PDB file of C-alpha atoms in Angstrom:
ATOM      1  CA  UNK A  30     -60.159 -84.158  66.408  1.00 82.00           C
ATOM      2  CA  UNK A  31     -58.676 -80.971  67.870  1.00 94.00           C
ATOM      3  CA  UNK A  32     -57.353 -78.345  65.485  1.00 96.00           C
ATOM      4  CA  UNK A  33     -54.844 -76.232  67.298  1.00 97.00           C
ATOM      5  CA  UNK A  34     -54.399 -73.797  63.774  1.00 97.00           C
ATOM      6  CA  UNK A  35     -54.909 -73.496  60.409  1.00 96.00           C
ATOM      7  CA  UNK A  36     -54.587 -70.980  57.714  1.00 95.00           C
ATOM      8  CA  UNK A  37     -53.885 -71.253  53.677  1.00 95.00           C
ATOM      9  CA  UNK A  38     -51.100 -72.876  54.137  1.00 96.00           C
ATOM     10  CA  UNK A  39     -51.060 -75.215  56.805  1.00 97.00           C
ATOM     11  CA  UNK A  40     -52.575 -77.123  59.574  1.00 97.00           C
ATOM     12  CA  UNK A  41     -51.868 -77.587  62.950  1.00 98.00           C
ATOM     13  CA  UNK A  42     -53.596 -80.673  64.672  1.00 97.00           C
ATOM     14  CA  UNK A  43     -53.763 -83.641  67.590  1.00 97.00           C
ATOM     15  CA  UNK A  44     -53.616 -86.978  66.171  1.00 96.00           C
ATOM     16  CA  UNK A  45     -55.867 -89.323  68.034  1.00 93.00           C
ATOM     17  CA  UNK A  46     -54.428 -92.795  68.456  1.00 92.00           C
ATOM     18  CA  UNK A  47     -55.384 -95.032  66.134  1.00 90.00           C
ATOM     19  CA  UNK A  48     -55.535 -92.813  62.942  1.00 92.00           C
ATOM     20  CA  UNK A  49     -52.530 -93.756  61.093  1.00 92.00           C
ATOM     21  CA  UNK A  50     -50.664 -90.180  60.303  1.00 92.00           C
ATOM     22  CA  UNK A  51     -49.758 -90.909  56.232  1.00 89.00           C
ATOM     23  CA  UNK A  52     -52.568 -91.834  53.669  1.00 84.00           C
ATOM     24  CA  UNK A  53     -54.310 -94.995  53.655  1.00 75.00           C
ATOM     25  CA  UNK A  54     -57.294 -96.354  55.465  1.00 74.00           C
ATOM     26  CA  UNK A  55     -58.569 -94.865  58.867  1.00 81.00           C
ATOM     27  CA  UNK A  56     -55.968 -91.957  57.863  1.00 90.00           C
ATOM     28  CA  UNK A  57     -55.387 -89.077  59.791  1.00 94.00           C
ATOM     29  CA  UNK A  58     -55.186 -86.834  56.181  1.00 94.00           C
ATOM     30  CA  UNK A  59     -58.497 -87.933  54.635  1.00 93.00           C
ATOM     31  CA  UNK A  60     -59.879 -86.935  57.774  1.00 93.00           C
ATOM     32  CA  UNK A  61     -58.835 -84.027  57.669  1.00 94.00           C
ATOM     33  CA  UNK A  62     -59.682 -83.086  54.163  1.00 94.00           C
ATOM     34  CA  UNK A  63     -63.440 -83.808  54.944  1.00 93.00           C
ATOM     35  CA  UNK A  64     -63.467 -81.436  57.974  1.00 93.00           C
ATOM     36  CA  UNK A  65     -61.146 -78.694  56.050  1.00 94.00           C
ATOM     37  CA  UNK A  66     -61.767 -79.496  52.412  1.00 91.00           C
ATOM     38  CA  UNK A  67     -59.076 -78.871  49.886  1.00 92.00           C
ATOM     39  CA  UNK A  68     -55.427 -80.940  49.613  1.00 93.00           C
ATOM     40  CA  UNK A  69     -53.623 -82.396  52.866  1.00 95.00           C
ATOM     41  CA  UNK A  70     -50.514 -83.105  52.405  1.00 95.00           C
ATOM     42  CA  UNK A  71     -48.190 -85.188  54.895  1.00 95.00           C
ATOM     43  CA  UNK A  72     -44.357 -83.858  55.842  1.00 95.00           C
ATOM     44  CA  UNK A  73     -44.090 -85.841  59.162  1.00 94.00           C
ATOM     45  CA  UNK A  74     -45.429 -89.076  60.588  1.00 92.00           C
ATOM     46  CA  UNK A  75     -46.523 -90.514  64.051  1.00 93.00           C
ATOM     47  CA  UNK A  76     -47.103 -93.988  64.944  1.00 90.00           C
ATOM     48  CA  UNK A  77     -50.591 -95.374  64.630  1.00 91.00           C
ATOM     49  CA  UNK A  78     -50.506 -96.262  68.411  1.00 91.00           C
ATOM     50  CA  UNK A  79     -49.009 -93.131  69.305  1.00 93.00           C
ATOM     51  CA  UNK A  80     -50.733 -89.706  69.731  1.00 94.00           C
ATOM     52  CA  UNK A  81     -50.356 -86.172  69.954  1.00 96.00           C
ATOM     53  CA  UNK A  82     -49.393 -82.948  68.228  1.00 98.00           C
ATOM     54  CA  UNK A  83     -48.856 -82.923  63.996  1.00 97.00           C
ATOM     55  CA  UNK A  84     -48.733 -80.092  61.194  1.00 97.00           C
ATOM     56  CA  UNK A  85     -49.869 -80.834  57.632  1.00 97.00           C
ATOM     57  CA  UNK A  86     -49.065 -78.930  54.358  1.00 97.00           C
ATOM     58  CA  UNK A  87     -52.365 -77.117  52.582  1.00 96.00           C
ATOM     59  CA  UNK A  88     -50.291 -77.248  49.104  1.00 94.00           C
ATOM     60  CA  UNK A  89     -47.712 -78.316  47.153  1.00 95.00           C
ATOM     61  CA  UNK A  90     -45.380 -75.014  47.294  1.00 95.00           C
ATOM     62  CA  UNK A  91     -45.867 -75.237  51.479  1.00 96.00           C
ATOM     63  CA  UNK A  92     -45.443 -79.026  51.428  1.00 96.00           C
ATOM     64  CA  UNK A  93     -41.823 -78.896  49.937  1.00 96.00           C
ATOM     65  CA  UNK A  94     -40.976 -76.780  52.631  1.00 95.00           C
ATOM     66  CA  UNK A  95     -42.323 -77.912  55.047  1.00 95.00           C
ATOM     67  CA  UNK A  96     -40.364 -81.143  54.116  1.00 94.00           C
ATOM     68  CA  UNK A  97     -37.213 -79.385  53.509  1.00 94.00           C
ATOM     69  CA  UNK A  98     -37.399 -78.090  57.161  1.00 93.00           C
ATOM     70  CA  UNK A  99     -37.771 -81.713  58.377  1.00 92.00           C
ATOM     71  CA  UNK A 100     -34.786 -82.622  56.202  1.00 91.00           C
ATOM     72  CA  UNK A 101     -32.224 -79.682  58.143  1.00 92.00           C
ATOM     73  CA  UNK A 102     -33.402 -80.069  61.532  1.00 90.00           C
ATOM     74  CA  UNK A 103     -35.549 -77.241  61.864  1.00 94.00           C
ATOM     75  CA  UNK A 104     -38.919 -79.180  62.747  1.00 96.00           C
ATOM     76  CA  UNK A 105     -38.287 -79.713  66.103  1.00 96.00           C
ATOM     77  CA  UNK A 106     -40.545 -82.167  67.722  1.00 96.00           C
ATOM     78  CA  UNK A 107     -41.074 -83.017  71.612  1.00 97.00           C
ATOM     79  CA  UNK A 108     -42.574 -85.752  73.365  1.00 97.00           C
ATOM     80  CA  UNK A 109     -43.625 -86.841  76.863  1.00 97.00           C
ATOM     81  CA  UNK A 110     -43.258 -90.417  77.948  1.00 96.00           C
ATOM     82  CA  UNK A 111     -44.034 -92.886  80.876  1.00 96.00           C
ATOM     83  CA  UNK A 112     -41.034 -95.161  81.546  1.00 95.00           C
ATOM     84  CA  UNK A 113     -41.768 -98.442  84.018  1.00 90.00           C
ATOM     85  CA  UNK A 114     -38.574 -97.599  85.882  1.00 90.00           C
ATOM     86  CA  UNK A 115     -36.454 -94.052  86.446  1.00 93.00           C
ATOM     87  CA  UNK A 116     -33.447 -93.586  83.599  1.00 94.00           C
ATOM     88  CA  UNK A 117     -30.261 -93.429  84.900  1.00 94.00           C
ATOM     89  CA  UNK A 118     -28.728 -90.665  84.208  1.00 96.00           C
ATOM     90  CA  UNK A 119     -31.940 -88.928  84.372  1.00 95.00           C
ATOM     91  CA  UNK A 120     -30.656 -86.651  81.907  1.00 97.00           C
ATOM     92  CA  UNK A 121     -28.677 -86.927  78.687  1.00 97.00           C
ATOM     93  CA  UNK A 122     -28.192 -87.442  75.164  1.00 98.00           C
ATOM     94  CA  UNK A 123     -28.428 -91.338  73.017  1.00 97.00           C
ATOM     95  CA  UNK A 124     -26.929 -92.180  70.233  1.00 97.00           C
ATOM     96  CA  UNK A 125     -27.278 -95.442  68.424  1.00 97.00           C
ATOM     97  CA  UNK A 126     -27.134 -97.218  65.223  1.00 97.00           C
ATOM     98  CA  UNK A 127     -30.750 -98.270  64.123  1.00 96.00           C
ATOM     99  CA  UNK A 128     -31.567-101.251  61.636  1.00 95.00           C
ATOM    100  CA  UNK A 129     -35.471-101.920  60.707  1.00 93.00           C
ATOM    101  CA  UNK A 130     -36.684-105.129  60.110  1.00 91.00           C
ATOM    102  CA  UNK A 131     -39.805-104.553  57.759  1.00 89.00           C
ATOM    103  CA  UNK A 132     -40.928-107.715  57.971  1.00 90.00           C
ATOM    104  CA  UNK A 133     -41.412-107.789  62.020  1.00 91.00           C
ATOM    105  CA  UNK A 134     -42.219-103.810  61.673  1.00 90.00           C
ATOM    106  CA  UNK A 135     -39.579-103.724  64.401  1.00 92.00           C
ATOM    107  CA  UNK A 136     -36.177-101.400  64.830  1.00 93.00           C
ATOM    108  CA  UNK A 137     -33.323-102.851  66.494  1.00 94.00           C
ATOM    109  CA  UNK A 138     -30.199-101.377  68.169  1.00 95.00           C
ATOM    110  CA  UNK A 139     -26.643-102.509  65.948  1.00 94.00           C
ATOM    111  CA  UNK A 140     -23.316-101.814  66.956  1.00 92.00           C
ATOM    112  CA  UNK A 141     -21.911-100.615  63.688  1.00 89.00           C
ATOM    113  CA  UNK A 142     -23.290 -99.452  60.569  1.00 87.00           C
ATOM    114  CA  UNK A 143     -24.182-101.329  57.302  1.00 88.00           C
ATOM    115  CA  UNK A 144     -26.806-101.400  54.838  1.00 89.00           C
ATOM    116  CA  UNK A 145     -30.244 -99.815  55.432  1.00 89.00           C
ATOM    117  CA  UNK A 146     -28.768 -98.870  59.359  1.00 95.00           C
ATOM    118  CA  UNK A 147     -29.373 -95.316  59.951  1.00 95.00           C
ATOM    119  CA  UNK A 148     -28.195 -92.739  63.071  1.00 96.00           C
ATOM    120  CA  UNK A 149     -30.497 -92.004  65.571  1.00 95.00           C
ATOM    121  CA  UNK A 150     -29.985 -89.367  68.263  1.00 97.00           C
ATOM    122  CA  UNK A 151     -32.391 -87.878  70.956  1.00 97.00           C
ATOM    123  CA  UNK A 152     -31.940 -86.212  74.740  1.00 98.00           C
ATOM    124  CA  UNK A 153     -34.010 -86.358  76.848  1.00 98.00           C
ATOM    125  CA  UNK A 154     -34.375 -85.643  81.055  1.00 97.00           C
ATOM    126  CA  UNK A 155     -36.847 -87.174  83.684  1.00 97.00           C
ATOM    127  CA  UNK A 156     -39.540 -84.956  85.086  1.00 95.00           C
ATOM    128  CA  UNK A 157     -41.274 -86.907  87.815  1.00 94.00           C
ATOM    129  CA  UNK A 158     -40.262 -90.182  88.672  1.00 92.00           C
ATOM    130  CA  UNK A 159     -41.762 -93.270  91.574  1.00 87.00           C
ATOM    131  CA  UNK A 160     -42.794 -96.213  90.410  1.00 88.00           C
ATOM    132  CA  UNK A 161     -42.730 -94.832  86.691  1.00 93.00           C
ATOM    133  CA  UNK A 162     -41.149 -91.999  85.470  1.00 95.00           C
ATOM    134  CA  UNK A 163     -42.535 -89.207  83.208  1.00 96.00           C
ATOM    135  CA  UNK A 164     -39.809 -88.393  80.852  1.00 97.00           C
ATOM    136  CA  UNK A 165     -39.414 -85.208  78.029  1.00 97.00           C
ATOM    137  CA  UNK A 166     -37.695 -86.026  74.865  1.00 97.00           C
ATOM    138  CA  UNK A 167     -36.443 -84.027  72.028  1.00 97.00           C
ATOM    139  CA  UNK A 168     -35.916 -86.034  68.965  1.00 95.00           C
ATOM    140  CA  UNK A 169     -33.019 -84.793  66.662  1.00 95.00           C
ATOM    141  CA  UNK A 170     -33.376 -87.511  64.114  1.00 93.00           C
ATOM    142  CA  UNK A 171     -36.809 -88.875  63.093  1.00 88.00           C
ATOM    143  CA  UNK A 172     -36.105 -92.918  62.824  1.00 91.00           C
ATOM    144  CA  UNK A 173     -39.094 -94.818  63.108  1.00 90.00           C
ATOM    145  CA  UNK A 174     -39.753 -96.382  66.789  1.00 94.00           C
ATOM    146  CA  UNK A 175     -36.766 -94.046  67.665  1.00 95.00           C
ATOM    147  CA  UNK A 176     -37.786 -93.318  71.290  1.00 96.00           C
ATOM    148  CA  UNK A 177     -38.999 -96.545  71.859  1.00 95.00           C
ATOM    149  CA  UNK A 178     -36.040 -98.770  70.816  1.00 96.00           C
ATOM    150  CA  UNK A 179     -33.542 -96.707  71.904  1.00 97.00           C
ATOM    151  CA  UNK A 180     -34.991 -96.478  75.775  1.00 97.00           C
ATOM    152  CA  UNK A 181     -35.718-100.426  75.818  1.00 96.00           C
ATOM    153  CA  UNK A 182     -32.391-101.060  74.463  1.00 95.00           C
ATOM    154  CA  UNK A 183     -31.293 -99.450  77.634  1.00 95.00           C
ATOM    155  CA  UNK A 184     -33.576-101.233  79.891  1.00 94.00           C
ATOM    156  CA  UNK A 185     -36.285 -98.251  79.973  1.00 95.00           C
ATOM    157  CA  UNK A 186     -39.217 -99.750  77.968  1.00 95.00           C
ATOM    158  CA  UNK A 187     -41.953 -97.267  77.834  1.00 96.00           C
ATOM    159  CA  UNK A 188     -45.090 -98.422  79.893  1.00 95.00           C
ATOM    160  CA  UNK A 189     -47.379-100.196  77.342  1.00 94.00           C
ATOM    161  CA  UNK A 190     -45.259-100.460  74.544  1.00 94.00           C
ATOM    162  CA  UNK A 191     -45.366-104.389  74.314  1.00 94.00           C
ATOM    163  CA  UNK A 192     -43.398-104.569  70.875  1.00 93.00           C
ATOM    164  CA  UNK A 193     -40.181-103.603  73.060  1.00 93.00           C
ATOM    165  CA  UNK A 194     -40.622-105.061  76.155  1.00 90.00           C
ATOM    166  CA  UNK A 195     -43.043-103.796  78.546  1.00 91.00           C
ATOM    167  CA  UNK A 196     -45.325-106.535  80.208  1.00 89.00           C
ATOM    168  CA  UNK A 197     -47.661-104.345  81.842  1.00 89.00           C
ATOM    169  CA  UNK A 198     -51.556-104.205  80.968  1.00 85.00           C
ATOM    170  CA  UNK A 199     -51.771-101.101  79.312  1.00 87.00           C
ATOM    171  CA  UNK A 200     -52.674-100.923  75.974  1.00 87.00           C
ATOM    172  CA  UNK A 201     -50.585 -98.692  73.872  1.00 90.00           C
ATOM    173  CA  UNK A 202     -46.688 -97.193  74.473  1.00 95.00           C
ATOM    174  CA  UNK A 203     -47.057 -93.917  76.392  1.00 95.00           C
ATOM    175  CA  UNK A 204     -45.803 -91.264  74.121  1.00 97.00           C
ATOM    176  CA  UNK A 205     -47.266 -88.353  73.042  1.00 96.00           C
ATOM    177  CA  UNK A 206     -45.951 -85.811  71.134  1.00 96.00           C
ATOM    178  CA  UNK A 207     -46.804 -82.512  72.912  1.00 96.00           C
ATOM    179  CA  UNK A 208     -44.699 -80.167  71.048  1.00 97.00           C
ATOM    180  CA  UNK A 209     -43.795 -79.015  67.753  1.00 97.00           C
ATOM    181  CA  UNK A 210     -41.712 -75.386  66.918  1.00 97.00           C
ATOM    182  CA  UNK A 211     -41.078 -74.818  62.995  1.00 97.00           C
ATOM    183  CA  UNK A 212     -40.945 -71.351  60.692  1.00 97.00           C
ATOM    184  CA  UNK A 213     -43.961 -71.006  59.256  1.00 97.00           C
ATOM    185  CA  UNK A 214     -43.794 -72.324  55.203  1.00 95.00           C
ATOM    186  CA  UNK A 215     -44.510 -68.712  53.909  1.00 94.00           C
ATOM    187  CA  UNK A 216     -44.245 -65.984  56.250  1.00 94.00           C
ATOM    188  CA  UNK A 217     -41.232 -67.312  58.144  1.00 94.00           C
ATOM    189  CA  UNK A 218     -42.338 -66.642  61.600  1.00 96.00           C
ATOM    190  CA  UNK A 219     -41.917 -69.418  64.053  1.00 97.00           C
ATOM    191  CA  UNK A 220     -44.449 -71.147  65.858  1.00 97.00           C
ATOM    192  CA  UNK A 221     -44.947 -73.677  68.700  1.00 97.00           C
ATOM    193  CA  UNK A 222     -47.843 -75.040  69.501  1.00 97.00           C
ATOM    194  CA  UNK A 223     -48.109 -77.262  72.532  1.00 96.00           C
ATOM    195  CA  UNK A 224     -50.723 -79.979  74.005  1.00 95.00           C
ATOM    196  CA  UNK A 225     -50.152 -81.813  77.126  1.00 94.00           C
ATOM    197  CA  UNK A 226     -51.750 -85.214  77.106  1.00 93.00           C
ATOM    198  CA  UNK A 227     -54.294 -85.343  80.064  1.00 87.00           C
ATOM    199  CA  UNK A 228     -56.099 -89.152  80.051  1.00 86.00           C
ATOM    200  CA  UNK A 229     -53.827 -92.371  81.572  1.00 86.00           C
ATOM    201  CA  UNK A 230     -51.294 -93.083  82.135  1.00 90.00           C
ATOM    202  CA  UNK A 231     -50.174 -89.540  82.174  1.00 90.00           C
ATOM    203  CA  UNK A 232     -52.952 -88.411  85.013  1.00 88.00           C
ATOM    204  CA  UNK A 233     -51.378 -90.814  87.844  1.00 88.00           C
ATOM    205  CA  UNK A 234     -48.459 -87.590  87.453  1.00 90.00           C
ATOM    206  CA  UNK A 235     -48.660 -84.003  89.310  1.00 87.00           C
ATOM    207  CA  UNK A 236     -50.120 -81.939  86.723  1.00 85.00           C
ATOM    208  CA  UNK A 237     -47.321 -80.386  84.555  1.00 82.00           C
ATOM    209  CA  UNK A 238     -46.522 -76.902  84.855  1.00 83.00           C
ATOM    210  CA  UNK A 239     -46.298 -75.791  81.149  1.00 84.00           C
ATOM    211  CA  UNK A 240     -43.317 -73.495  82.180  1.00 83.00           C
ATOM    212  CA  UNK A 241     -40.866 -76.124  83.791  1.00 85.00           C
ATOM    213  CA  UNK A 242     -41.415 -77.570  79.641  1.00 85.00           C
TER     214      UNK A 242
END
């Protein structure tokens, strides 16, 4: 696992797919509190299936806010995905209701709201686009599946993300999340910290220039 920081009172990491990113079994916080030692304490999640950059709380006081940051917006989280076709617009904002079924572990798109439906709202714009398209996305609500219902409800299923449509061979969606800018829990300072994701499908792209982010 890569650590990209840590001090006293958090810690700044890339989740590898398949570590789930709450407790639990094969969890990405026990791991971490055998390399680190001392409390881990989850204020975001990832999917399992889904990898990239994550920041955990070293205590309690830096915990609660952490998660009160989370709760007004000012964890803001980026991601990179790989779309089978090219968005159209390639740039713009979606809003849509979003219901969860539990039971299926599945979100769905709803016209209106109602009980246990929730707002979810991103932008996004296409980088690099052919056969697939290489898309950045800033999430300003953090539903779960968010990205991925919300682009295969508009036809734009994300290459290997089978739960919502894709029918290609690949074995997991293509999202990663590459960047994350917060104020830090105790000195206030804000911090990004950035990692692009290098292994398939994202290498079939011209490398990224880190600037053009």
């Amino acid at each position: 696992m890569e650590i990209l920081y840590q001090d006293k009172q958090i810690v700044v990491c890339v989740k590898p797919v398949g570590l789930t990113s709450e407790e639990g079994d094969n969890g990405l916080p026990g791991e971490l509190r055998r390399l680190l030692g001392g409390e881990i304490y989850p204020v975001h999640r990832l999917d399992q299936n889904v990898g990239g950059v994550m920041v955990y709380a070293r205590g309690k006081e830096a915990a609660a806010n952490m998660s009160r940051m989370v709760q007004e917006n000012r964890l803001i989280k980026e991601y990179l995905a790989v779309v089978a076709s090219v968005p159209q617009p390639q740039e713009g904002v979606l809003e849509d209701f979003l219901w969860k079924d539990r039971g299926k572990n599945k979100a769905f798109v709803v016209k209106r709201p109602r009980k246990g439906v929730k707002l979810a709202k991103l932008s996004y714009r296409v980088l690099q686009s052919g056969d697939r398209s290489l898309v950045q996305v800033r999430l300003f609500t953090g539903r779960s599946h968010q990205i991925r219902v919300q682009f295969a409800s508009r036809g734009w299923p994300l290459v290997g993300d089978h739960k919502y449509g894709s029918r290609d061979l690949e074995k997991a969606p293509a999202l990663f999340s590459f960047r994350l800018t917060f104020p830090h829990p105790k000195s206030g300072e804000v911090l990004t910290f950035m990692r692009l994701p290098e292994n398939e499908p994202w290498s079939t792209f011209p490398q990224i220039d880190p600037a053009e982010l």
